[in-house]
C-alpha positions as a LaTeX table, in Angstrom:
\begin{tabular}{lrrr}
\hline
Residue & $x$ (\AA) & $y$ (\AA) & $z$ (\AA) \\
\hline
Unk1 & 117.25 & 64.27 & 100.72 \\
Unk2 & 118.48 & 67.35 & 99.63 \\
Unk3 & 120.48 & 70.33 & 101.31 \\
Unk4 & 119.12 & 73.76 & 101.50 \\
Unk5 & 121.00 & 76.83 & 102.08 \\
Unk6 & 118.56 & 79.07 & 104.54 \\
Unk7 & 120.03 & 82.54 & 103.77 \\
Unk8 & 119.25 & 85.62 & 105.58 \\
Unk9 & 118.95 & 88.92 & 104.27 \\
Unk10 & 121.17 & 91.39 & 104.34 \\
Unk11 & 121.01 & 94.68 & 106.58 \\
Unk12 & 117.90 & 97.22 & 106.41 \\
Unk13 & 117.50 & 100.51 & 107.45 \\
Unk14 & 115.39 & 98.69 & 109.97 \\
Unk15 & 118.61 & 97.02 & 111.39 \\
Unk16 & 120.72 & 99.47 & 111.28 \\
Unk17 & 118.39 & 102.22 & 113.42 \\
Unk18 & 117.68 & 99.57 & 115.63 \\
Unk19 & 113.54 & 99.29 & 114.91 \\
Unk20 & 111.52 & 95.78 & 114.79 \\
Unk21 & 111.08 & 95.79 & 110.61 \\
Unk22 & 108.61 & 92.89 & 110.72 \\
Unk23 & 105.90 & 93.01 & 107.65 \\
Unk24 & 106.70 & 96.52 & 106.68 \\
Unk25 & 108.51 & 97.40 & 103.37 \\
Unk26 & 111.37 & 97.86 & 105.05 \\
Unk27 & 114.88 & 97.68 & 102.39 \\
Unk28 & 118.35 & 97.28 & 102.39 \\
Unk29 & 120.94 & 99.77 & 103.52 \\
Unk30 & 124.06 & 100.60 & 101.77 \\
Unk31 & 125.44 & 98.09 & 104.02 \\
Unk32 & 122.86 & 95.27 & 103.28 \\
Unk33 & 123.43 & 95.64 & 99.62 \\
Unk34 & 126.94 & 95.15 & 99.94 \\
Unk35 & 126.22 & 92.12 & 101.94 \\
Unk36 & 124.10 & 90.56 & 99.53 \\
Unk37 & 126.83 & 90.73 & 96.26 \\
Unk38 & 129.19 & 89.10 & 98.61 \\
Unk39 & 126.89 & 86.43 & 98.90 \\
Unk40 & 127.13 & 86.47 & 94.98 \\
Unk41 & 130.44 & 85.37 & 95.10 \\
Unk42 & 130.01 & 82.62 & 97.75 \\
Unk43 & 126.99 & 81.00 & 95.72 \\
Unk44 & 128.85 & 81.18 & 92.18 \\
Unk45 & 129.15 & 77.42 & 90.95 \\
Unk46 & 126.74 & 75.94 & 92.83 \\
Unk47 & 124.18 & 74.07 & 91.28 \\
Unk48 & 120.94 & 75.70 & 93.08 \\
Unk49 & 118.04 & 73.53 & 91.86 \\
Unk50 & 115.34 & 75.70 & 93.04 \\
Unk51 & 115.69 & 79.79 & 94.84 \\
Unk52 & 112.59 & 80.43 & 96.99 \\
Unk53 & 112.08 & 83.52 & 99.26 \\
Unk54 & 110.08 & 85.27 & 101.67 \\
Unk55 & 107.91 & 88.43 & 100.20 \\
Unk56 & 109.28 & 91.16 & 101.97 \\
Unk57 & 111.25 & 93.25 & 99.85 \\
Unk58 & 114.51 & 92.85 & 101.83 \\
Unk59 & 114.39 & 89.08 & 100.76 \\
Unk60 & 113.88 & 89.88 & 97.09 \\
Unk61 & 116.69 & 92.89 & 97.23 \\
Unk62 & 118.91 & 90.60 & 98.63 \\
Unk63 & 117.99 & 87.44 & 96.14 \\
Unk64 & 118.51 & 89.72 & 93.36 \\
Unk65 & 121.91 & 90.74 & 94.42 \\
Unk66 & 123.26 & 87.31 & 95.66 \\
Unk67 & 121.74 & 86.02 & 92.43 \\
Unk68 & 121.82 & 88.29 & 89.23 \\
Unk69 & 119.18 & 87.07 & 87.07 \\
Unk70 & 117.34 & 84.24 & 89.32 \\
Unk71 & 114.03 & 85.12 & 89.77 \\
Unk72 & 113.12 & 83.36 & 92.82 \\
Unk73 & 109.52 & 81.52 & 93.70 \\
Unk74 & 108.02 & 83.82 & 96.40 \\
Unk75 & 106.48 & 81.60 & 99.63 \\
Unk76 & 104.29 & 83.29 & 102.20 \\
Unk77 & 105.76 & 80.34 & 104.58 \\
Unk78 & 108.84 & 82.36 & 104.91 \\
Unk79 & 107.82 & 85.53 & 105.47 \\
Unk80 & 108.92 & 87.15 & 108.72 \\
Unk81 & 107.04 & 87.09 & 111.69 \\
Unk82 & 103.69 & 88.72 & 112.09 \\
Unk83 & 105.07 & 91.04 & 114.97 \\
Unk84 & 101.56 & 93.15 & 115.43 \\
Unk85 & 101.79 & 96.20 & 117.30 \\
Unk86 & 105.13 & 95.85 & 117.83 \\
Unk87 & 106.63 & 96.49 & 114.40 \\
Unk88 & 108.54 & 99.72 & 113.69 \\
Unk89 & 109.09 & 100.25 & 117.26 \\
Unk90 & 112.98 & 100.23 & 118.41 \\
Unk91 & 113.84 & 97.39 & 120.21 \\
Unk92 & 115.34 & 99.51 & 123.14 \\
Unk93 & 111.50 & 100.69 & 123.86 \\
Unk94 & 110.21 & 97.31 & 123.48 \\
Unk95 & 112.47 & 95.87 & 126.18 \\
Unk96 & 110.64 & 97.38 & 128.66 \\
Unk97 & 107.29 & 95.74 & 128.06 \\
Unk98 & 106.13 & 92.96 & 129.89 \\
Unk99 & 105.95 & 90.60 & 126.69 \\
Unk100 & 109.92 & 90.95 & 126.13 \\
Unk101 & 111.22 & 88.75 & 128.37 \\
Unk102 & 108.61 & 85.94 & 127.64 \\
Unk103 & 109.88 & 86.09 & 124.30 \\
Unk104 & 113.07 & 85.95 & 125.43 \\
Unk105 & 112.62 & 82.77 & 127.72 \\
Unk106 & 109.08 & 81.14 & 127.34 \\
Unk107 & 108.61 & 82.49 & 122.88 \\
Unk108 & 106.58 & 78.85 & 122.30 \\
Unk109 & 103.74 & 80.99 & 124.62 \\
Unk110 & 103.79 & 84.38 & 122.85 \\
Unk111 & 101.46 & 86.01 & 120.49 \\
Unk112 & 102.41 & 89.76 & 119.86 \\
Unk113 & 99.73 & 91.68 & 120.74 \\
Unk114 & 97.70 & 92.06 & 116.81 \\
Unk115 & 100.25 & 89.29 & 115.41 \\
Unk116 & 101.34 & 86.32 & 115.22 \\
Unk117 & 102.26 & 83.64 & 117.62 \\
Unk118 & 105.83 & 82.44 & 117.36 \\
Unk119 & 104.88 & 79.28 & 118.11 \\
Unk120 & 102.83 & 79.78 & 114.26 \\
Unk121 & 105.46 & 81.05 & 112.69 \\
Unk122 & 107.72 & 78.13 & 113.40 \\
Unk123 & 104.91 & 75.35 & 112.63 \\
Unk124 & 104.19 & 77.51 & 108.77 \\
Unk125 & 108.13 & 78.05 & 108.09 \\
Unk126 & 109.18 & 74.74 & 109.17 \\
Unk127 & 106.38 & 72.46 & 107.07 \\
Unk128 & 107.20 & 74.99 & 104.34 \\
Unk129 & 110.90 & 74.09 & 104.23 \\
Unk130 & 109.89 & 70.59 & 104.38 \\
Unk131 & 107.39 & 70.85 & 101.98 \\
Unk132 & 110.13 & 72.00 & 99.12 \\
Unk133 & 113.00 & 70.21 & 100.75 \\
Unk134 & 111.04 & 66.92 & 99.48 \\
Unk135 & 109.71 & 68.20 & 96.33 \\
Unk136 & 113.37 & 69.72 & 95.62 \\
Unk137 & 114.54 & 66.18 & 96.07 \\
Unk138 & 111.92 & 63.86 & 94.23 \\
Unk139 & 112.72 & 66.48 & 90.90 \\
Unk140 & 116.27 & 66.76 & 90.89 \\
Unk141 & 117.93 & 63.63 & 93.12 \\
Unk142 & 119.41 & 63.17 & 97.14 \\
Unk143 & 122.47 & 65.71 & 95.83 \\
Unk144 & 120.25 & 68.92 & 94.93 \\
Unk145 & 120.86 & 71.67 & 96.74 \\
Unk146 & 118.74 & 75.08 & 96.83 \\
Unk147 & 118.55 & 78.05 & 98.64 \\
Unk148 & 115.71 & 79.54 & 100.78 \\
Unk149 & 116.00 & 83.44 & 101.64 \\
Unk150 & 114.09 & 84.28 & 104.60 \\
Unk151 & 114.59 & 86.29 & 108.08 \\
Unk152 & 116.54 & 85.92 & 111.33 \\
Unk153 & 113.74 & 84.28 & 113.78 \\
Unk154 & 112.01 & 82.36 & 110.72 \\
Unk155 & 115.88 & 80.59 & 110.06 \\
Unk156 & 116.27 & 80.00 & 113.99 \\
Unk157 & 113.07 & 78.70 & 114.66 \\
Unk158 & 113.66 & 75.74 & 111.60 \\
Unk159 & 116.96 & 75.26 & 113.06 \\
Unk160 & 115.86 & 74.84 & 116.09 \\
Unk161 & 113.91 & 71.86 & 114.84 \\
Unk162 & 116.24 & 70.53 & 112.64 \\
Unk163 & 118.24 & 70.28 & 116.10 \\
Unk164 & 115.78 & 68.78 & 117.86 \\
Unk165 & 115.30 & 71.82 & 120.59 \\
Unk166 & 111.76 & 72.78 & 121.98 \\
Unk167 & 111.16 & 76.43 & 120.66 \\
Unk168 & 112.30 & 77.55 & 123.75 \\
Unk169 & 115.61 & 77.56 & 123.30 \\
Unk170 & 115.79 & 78.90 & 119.29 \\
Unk171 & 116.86 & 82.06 & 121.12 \\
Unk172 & 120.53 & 80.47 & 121.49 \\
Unk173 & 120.83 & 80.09 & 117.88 \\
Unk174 & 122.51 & 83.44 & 115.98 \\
Unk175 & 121.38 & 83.80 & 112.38 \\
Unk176 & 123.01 & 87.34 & 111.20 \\
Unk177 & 122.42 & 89.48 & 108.09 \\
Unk178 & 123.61 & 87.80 & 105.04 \\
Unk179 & 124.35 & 84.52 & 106.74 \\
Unk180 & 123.73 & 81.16 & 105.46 \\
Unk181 & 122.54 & 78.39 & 107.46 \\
Unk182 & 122.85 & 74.81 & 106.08 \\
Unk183 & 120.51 & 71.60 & 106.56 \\
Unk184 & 120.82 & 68.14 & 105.14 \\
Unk185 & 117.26 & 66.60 & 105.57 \\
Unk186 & 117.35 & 62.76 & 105.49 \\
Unk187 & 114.12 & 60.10 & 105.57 \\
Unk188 & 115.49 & 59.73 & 109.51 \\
Unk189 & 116.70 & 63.21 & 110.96 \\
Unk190 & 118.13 & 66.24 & 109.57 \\
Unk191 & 121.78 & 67.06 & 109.97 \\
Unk192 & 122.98 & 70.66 & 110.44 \\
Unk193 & 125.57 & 71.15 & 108.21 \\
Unk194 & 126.65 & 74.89 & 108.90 \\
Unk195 & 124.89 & 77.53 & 111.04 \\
Unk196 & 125.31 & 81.43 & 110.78 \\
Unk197 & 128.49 & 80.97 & 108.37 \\
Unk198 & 129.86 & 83.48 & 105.95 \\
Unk199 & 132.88 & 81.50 & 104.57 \\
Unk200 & 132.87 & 78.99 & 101.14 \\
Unk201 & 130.15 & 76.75 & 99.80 \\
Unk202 & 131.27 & 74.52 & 97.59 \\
Unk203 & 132.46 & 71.76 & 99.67 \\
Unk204 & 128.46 & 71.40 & 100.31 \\
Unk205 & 127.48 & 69.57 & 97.43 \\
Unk206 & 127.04 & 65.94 & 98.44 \\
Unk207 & 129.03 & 62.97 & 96.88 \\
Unk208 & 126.96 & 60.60 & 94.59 \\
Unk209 & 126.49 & 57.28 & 96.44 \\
Unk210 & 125.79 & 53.87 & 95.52 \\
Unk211 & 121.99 & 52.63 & 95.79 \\
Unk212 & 119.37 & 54.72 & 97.54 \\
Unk213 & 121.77 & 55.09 & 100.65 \\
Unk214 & 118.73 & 55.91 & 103.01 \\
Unk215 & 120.34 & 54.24 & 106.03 \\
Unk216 & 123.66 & 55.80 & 105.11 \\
Unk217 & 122.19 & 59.44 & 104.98 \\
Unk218 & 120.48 & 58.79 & 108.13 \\
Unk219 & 123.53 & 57.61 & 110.42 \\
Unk220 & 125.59 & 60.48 & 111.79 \\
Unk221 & 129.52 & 59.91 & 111.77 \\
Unk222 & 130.99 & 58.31 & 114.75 \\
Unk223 & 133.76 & 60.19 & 115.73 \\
Unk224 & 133.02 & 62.98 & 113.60 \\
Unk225 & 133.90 & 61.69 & 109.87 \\
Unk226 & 135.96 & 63.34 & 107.72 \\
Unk227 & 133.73 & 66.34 & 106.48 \\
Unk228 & 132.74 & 67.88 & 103.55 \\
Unk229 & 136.09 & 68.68 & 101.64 \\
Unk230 & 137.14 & 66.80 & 98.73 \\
\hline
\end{tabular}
């Protein structure tokens, strides 16, 4: 299958004043923008078969920047969660309600109060990187990659499942502003290639193999393997 790059955007004014953005037409800072053109640099030379983002403006801003030129297919999928009530709030205020720390511990029983379950959010992002992770592949071959710009919970919650963890523990995973997150899907589990990274990219293109290679795709490496680099 192929390997999609699950980037983050960069900083809002949202994030940097320490409010819960959620839906709201919330854009990039000065910060965030510089974010995203570093991303430009990271992504030049690879071969992106298909650039798909969230709605929100922040996604767009930052596809535009990491991208010059690519006009990206928008999917509701990946928008960010449906946080209700609690969006524009700062987060300092919402750690005193009762809801926080059941999103903290228990999120797979949440719904914010007006919104969304999280729970919901991870079943629509998850079958809708799925859903292009196997159309990506029947067009364009095992070796595409392409790049999916979304938000921080939407990016933990399908790593989380690429991992194999109940929702309740997608709080461990870290998925910062401008990050990239990387996931090999194969037809018998999905490998997590790179989580929350800033460095290179290019060592992520796959190798052309011999045959189909299901199996092959499927094992994981005893002992590790050899990695990426050529």
């Amino acid at each position: 299958m192929a390997t999609v790059l699950l980037l983050r955007h960069g900083r809002t004014t949202a994030n940097a004043t320490g409010e819960l953005a959620g839906r709201r037409p919330v854009e990039l800072d000065e910060t965030g923008r510089a974010q995203a053109t570093r991303v430009a640099d990271r992504l030049f030379g690879l071969p992106l078969a298909a650039v798909v983002s969230s709605p929100l403006i922040r996604c767009r801003q930052t596809v535009e920047l990491a991208l010059p030129g690519v006009t990206p297919v928008i999917d509701e999928g990946l928008i960010e969660c449906g946080y209700g009530d609690w969006e524009g709030r700062p987060l300092k205020e919402l750690a005193k309600e009762p809801l926080w720390p059941v999103v903290q511990q228990h999120p797979s029983a949440v719904t914010f109060p007006a919104g969304e379950s999280m729970a919901g959010m991870s079943a629509r992002a998850i079958a809708s990187i799925r859903t292009w992770d196997e159309r990506v592949t029947a067009e364009h071959g095992a070796e595409a990659v392409w790049l999916a710009c979304s938000h921080g919970d939407v990016i933990k919650a399908i790593v989380a499942d690429a991992m194999g963890l109940h929702l309740d523990q997608f709080q461990r995973i870290v998925a910062d502003p401008a990050s990239i997150t990387v996931i090999r899907y194969t037809p018998m589990r999905p490998f997590l290639v790179r989580v929350n990274d800033t460095g290179e990219l290019a060592s992520l293109v796959p190798k052309k193999s011999d045959g189909d290679g299901s199996a092959e795709q499927s094992d994981a490496a005893v002992g590790g393997g050899a990695g990426g680099g050529v």
